[in-house]
Coordinates of C-alpha atoms and ligand atoms in Angstrom, one line a residue:
M1 CA -7.4 -3.3 -23.6
N2 CA -9.6 -3.1 -20.5
K3 CA -8.1 -0.5 -18.4
Y4 CA -8.9 -0.7 -14.5
P5 CA -9.9 2.9 -13.3
V6 CA -7.8 3.4 -10.6
W7 CA -7.7 5.4 -7.2
I8 CA -3.9 5.4 -5.2
D9 CA -4.0 5.9 -1.4
C10 CA -0.7 5.9 0.2
D11 CA 2.0 7.1 2.7
P12 CA 5.3 7.3 0.6
G13 CA 7.3 5.5 2.3
V14 CA 9.9 3.7 0.3
D15 CA 8.0 0.6 -1.0
D16 CA 5.1 3.2 -1.3
A17 CA 7.3 4.7 -4.0
A18 CA 8.0 1.0 -5.8
A19 CA 4.3 0.4 -6.0
I20 CA 3.9 3.9 -7.3
I21 CA 6.8 3.6 -10.5
L22 CA 5.5 -0.2 -10.4
A23 CA 1.5 1.1 -11.1
S24 CA 3.0 4.2 -13.5
S25 CA 4.5 1.0 -15.6
L26 CA 1.0 -1.7 -16.0
K27 CA -0.7 -1.1 -18.8
E28 CA -3.8 -2.2 -17.1
L29 CA -4.1 0.0 -15.0
D30 CA -5.3 3.9 -15.1
I31 CA -4.3 6.1 -12.7
L32 CA -7.0 8.7 -11.6
G33 CA -5.8 10.2 -8.8
I34 CA -3.2 9.7 -5.7
S35 CA -4.3 10.8 -2.3
T36 CA -2.2 11.0 1.1
V37 CA -2.2 10.0 4.5
A38 CA 0.2 10.7 7.4
G39 CA 1.9 7.4 7.8
N40 CA 5.2 6.7 7.6
V41 CA 6.3 10.3 7.5
P42 CA 3.9 13.4 8.5
L43 CA 1.5 14.1 5.7
R44 CA 3.1 17.7 4.8
T45 CA 6.1 14.9 4.0
T46 CA 3.8 12.0 2.2
T47 CA 1.9 14.8 0.2
A48 CA 5.3 16.2 -1.1
N49 CA 6.6 12.5 -2.0
A50 CA 3.8 11.9 -3.9
L51 CA 4.3 15.0 -5.8
K52 CA 8.1 14.4 -6.5
L53 CA 6.5 10.1 -7.5
G54 CA 4.9 11.9 -10.3
D55 CA 7.4 14.4 -11.6
L56 CA 10.2 11.0 -11.1
V57 CA 7.6 8.5 -13.8
G58 CA 6.9 11.5 -16.2
Q59 CA 2.7 11.2 -14.7
P60 CA 1.9 14.3 -13.3
Y61 CA -0.8 12.7 -11.0
P62 CA -3.3 15.2 -9.2
V63 CA -2.6 14.8 -5.6
Y64 CA -4.8 15.3 -2.8
A65 CA -3.7 15.4 0.5
G66 CA -6.0 13.9 3.5
A67 CA -5.6 12.8 7.5
A68 CA -2.9 14.2 9.2
G69 CA -3.2 11.4 11.7
P70 CA -6.3 9.0 13.5
V71 CA -9.7 10.7 14.1
V72 CA -9.6 9.0 17.6
R73 CA -5.6 8.2 18.5
P74 CA -2.4 9.7 18.5
Y75 CA -0.3 9.8 15.0
L76 CA 2.4 6.7 14.9
D77 CA 5.1 7.5 12.7
G78 CA 7.5 4.9 10.7
T79 CA 10.7 7.0 10.6
D80 CA 12.3 4.6 11.8
F81 CA 12.6 2.5 9.0
H82 CA 11.7 5.1 6.0
G83 CA 14.0 7.9 7.5
E84 CA 12.5 11.6 8.2
G85 CA 12.2 12.6 4.3
G86 CA 10.0 9.1 3.5
F87 CA 12.5 7.9 0.9
G88 CA 15.8 6.5 3.4
T89 CA 18.8 8.1 2.4
A90 CA 17.4 8.9 -1.1
S91 CA 15.8 12.0 -1.9
L92 CA 14.0 13.4 -5.0
P93 CA 14.2 17.1 -6.1
E94 CA 10.8 19.4 -5.0
S95 CA 8.1 19.0 -7.5
S96 CA 6.9 22.4 -8.8
R97 CA 3.7 21.1 -8.6
R98 CA 1.2 21.4 -5.7
A99 CA -1.7 19.3 -4.1
E100 CA -5.0 20.1 -5.3
P101 CA -7.2 21.9 -3.2
M102 CA -9.8 19.6 -2.4
K103 CA -9.4 16.9 0.5
A104 CA -8.5 13.4 -0.4
W105 CA -12.1 11.7 0.9
D106 CA -13.6 14.2 -1.3
A107 CA -11.8 13.7 -4.2
L108 CA -11.8 9.8 -3.5
Y109 CA -15.9 10.0 -3.7
A110 CA -15.8 12.2 -6.5
A111 CA -13.4 9.6 -8.8
A112 CA -15.7 6.9 -7.6
K113 CA -19.1 8.4 -8.5
A114 CA -17.4 8.9 -12.1
H115 CA -16.5 5.3 -12.1
P116 CA -20.0 4.1 -10.4
G117 CA -18.9 0.3 -9.3
T118 CA -16.0 -0.1 -11.3
L119 CA -13.1 2.0 -9.1
E120 CA -10.2 -0.4 -7.8
L121 CA -9.1 1.5 -4.7
I122 CA -5.5 0.6 -3.7
T123 CA -4.4 1.6 -0.2
M124 CA -0.7 1.5 1.1
G125 CA -1.0 3.2 4.1
P126 CA -3.1 4.0 7.5
L127 CA -6.9 3.7 6.1
T128 CA -7.8 7.1 7.9
N129 CA -9.1 8.9 4.6
I130 CA -10.9 5.7 3.5
A131 CA -12.8 5.6 6.6
I132 CA -13.1 9.3 6.9
A133 CA -14.7 9.0 3.1
L134 CA -16.9 6.1 4.4
E135 CA -18.7 8.1 6.9
T136 CA -19.2 11.2 5.1
Y137 CA -20.5 9.5 1.8
P138 CA -23.0 6.8 2.9
D139 CA -22.9 5.6 -0.7
L140 CA -19.5 5.0 -1.2
P141 CA -19.4 1.7 -0.7
K142 CA -21.5 0.1 -3.7
L143 CA -19.4 3.0 -5.7
I144 CA -16.4 1.0 -5.4
H145 CA -15.0 -2.3 -7.2
R146 CA -12.7 -3.5 -4.7
L147 CA -10.4 -2.0 -2.5
L148 CA -6.8 -3.9 -2.4
M149 CA -5.1 -3.1 0.5
M150 CA -1.5 -3.3 1.8
G151 CA -2.5 -4.1 5.3
G152 CA -2.7 -6.7 8.0
S153 CA -2.2 -10.4 8.4
V154 CA -3.4 -13.5 9.3
T155 CA -1.1 -14.7 11.8
R156 CA 1.5 -12.3 11.8
G157 CA 2.8 -8.5 13.3
N158 CA 5.6 -6.0 12.0
R159 CA 4.7 -3.7 14.5
T160 CA 3.7 -5.6 17.4
P161 CA 3.8 -9.9 17.5
C162 CA -0.1 -9.6 16.6
A163 CA -0.1 -6.2 14.1
E164 CA 0.8 -4.9 10.8
Y165 CA 1.9 -1.0 10.6
N166 CA -0.8 -0.1 8.4
I167 CA -3.7 -1.6 10.3
Y168 CA -2.1 -1.0 14.3
A169 CA -1.6 2.7 13.1
D170 CA -5.5 3.5 12.8
P171 CA -7.4 0.4 14.1
E172 CA -10.7 1.9 14.1
A173 CA -10.5 3.1 10.6
A174 CA -9.4 -0.2 9.5
Q175 CA -12.7 -1.5 10.9
V176 CA -14.7 0.9 9.4
V177 CA -13.2 -0.7 6.1
F178 CA -13.7 -4.0 6.8
R179 CA -17.4 -3.4 8.0
S180 CA -18.3 -1.2 4.9
G181 CA -19.1 -4.1 2.6
I182 CA -16.3 -2.9 0.0
P183 CA -14.8 -6.2 -0.7
V184 CA -11.7 -5.8 0.4
V185 CA -8.6 -7.9 -1.0
M186 CA -6.5 -8.2 2.1
C187 CA -2.4 -8.0 0.6
G188 CA -0.9 -9.1 4.4
L189 CA 2.3 -9.8 5.4
E190 CA 2.1 -13.5 5.2
V191 CA 2.5 -12.7 0.9
T192 CA 3.9 -9.2 1.2
E193 CA 6.9 -10.9 2.8
L194 CA 7.6 -13.2 -0.3
A195 CA 7.3 -10.2 -2.4
Y196 CA 11.0 -9.1 -2.0
I197 CA 14.2 -8.4 -3.7
L198 CA 17.6 -10.2 -2.9
P199 CA 21.0 -8.2 -2.1
E200 CA 22.2 -9.4 -5.8
E201 CA 19.1 -8.6 -7.7
W202 CA 19.2 -5.3 -6.3
E203 CA 23.1 -4.4 -6.1
P204 CA 23.5 -3.9 -9.9
L205 CA 20.4 -1.0 -9.8
K206 CA 22.9 1.7 -8.3
D207 CA 24.6 1.6 -12.0
S208 CA 21.3 1.5 -14.0
P209 CA 20.7 4.1 -16.9
S210 CA 17.9 4.9 -15.3
E211 CA 16.7 7.7 -12.4
K212 CA 13.9 5.3 -11.3
A213 CA 16.1 2.3 -10.7
R214 CA 19.3 4.4 -8.9
F215 CA 16.6 6.2 -6.7
F216 CA 15.3 2.8 -5.7
H217 CA 18.4 1.9 -5.0
D218 CA 19.4 4.4 -2.7
A219 CA 16.0 4.2 -0.9
S220 CA 15.4 0.7 -0.5
R221 CA 19.7 0.5 1.0
F222 CA 18.2 0.9 4.9
I223 CA 15.3 -1.2 4.8
L224 CA 17.3 -3.7 3.2
E225 CA 20.1 -3.8 5.5
R226 CA 17.8 -3.7 8.7
N227 CA 15.4 -6.9 7.0
L228 CA 19.3 -8.6 6.3
E229 CA 20.1 -8.2 10.0
N230 CA 16.3 -9.7 10.8
G231 CA 16.6 -12.6 9.0
H232 CA 14.9 -11.5 6.3
P233 CA 16.1 -12.6 2.4
G234 CA 15.9 -9.0 1.1
F235 CA 14.0 -5.7 0.7
C236 CA 10.0 -6.7 0.9
I237 CA 8.2 -4.1 -1.6
H238 CA 5.1 -5.0 1.0
D239 CA 2.8 -2.0 -1.0
A240 CA 3.5 -3.0 -4.6
V241 CA 1.8 -6.2 -4.3
P242 CA -1.7 -5.1 -4.4
V243 CA -0.8 -3.1 -7.4
F244 CA 0.6 -6.4 -9.3
Y245 CA -2.3 -8.5 -7.7
L246 CA -5.0 -5.9 -9.8
A247 CA -2.7 -6.6 -13.1
H248 CA -1.8 -10.0 -12.3
P249 CA -4.1 -11.4 -10.4
E250 CA -3.0 -15.4 -11.9
C251 CA 0.7 -15.2 -10.1
F252 CA -1.4 -15.3 -7.0
K253 CA -2.9 -17.8 -4.6
A254 CA -5.8 -16.3 -2.5
E255 CA -8.5 -17.6 0.1
P256 CA -11.9 -15.9 0.8
A257 CA -12.4 -15.6 4.6
G258 CA -13.9 -13.3 7.9
V259 CA -11.7 -10.9 8.7
F260 CA -12.4 -8.1 11.1
V261 CA -9.9 -6.0 13.6
E262 CA -9.4 -5.6 17.1
T263 CA -9.7 -2.3 18.8
Q264 CA -9.9 -2.7 22.3
G265 CA -7.3 -5.4 23.3
E266 CA -4.0 -4.4 25.1
L267 CA -1.6 -6.9 23.4
T268 CA -3.7 -7.5 20.3
L269 CA -4.9 -4.0 19.1
G270 CA -4.7 -3.6 15.5
K271 CA -4.6 -7.2 14.9
T272 CA -6.6 -8.5 11.9
V273 CA -8.7 -11.2 13.4
C274 CA -9.0 -14.0 10.4
D275 CA -11.5 -17.0 10.4
L276 CA -9.2 -18.5 7.6
Y277 CA -7.6 -21.0 9.4
T278 CA -10.6 -21.3 12.7
D279 CA -13.5 -23.9 13.4
K280 CA -15.5 -20.7 14.3
Q281 CA -16.3 -18.8 11.4
F282 CA -17.3 -15.1 11.0
E283 CA -21.1 -14.6 9.1
V284 CA -19.3 -13.3 6.2
K285 CA -16.8 -13.9 3.9
N286 CA -15.9 -9.9 3.4
T287 CA -12.3 -10.2 2.2
L288 CA -10.0 -12.5 -0.2
V289 CA -7.1 -13.2 1.9
V290 CA -3.8 -13.4 -0.2
L291 CA -1.2 -16.0 0.5
D292 CA 1.3 -16.4 -1.8
I293 CA 3.2 -14.8 -4.8
D294 CA 4.7 -15.8 -8.1
R295 CA 8.2 -13.6 -7.0
K296 CA 10.0 -14.1 -10.2
A297 CA 6.8 -12.7 -12.1
F298 CA 6.2 -9.6 -9.7
L299 CA 10.0 -9.0 -9.4
T300 CA 10.7 -9.1 -13.1
A301 CA 7.8 -6.6 -13.4
L302 CA 9.3 -4.2 -10.8
L303 CA 12.5 -4.5 -12.4
N304 CA 10.9 -3.5 -16.1
A305 CA 9.3 -0.7 -14.7
L306 CA 12.4 0.4 -12.6
E307 CA 14.7 0.2 -15.9
H308 CA 12.1 2.1 -18.6
Ligands
RIB401 O1 3.6 -3.1 6.8 C1 4.3 -2.6 5.8 C2 3.4 -0.9 5.4 O2 4.0 -0.5 6.5 C3 3.7 -0.5 4.0 O3 2.7 -0.1 3.9 C4 5.0 0.2 4.6 O4 4.9 1.3 3.6 C5 4.7 0.7 6.0 O5 3.2 1.8 5.8
CA402 CA1 2.6 2.6 2.7

């Protein structure tokens, strides 16, 4: 079986945690390294959490810390949903391992150089590290096969009526990414809000013999409850979607489109402006916009990852 060489950039984060647990279980993926960025919680916490997650899944992935916030605007956290520790009301033991000394963007570039043209970059948080890597290493775009992101949306927003958090937290960085020439697979809210676990699917995990399953159950409780209050059918496991797409694209529907980011608007800041449904089109189709998912297949893979 051909394995994809994979780099994960993340801000764990409850759904980041589920995504890393899923990624660790998929035989199609060879995770070379994990880089962390300030996002849901500050950099110090996302980095500690990435180390803890490697211990939880029994895969001591090297972890590389990146940016403590956007380059040109203040840091915006997500502790309102993910809690101060990033795992809701759950916690994991401190890792005995430490992050590598190399910065995230330097480590990402080294991995891309080692896998020229084949590296699959999965992003699960604000795109600050990726933008710094692109500004530092002009040859990076031709070294990366695809950037599969959880981020953006065609018509929705979860941080403002126009913008999804990962883009809104650092719109300038996201613009650098969409303008870079790297083929983007955008797993935005249209598809990630279909990637949910229902309460009746989630509840049995609390009594699982698997520590991963019990951790996921505890960590996702707060967000699940908030989602149910807001009319969602369950807990949307946003960040696991690009992971599952990489291994099983046959479980998705997607369309090519032009996508660029609003960085000036007062009401529209952080909107991924997409020409999928518009008469006026951008010059380029720089993005594959993912729109639908086989939720049952996704959930089966996630539950398998949690339970084994
Ligand atoms: O909008 C959802 C995204 O924001 C996810 O990556 C979640 O972890 C938060 O970072
Ligand atoms: Ca995230």
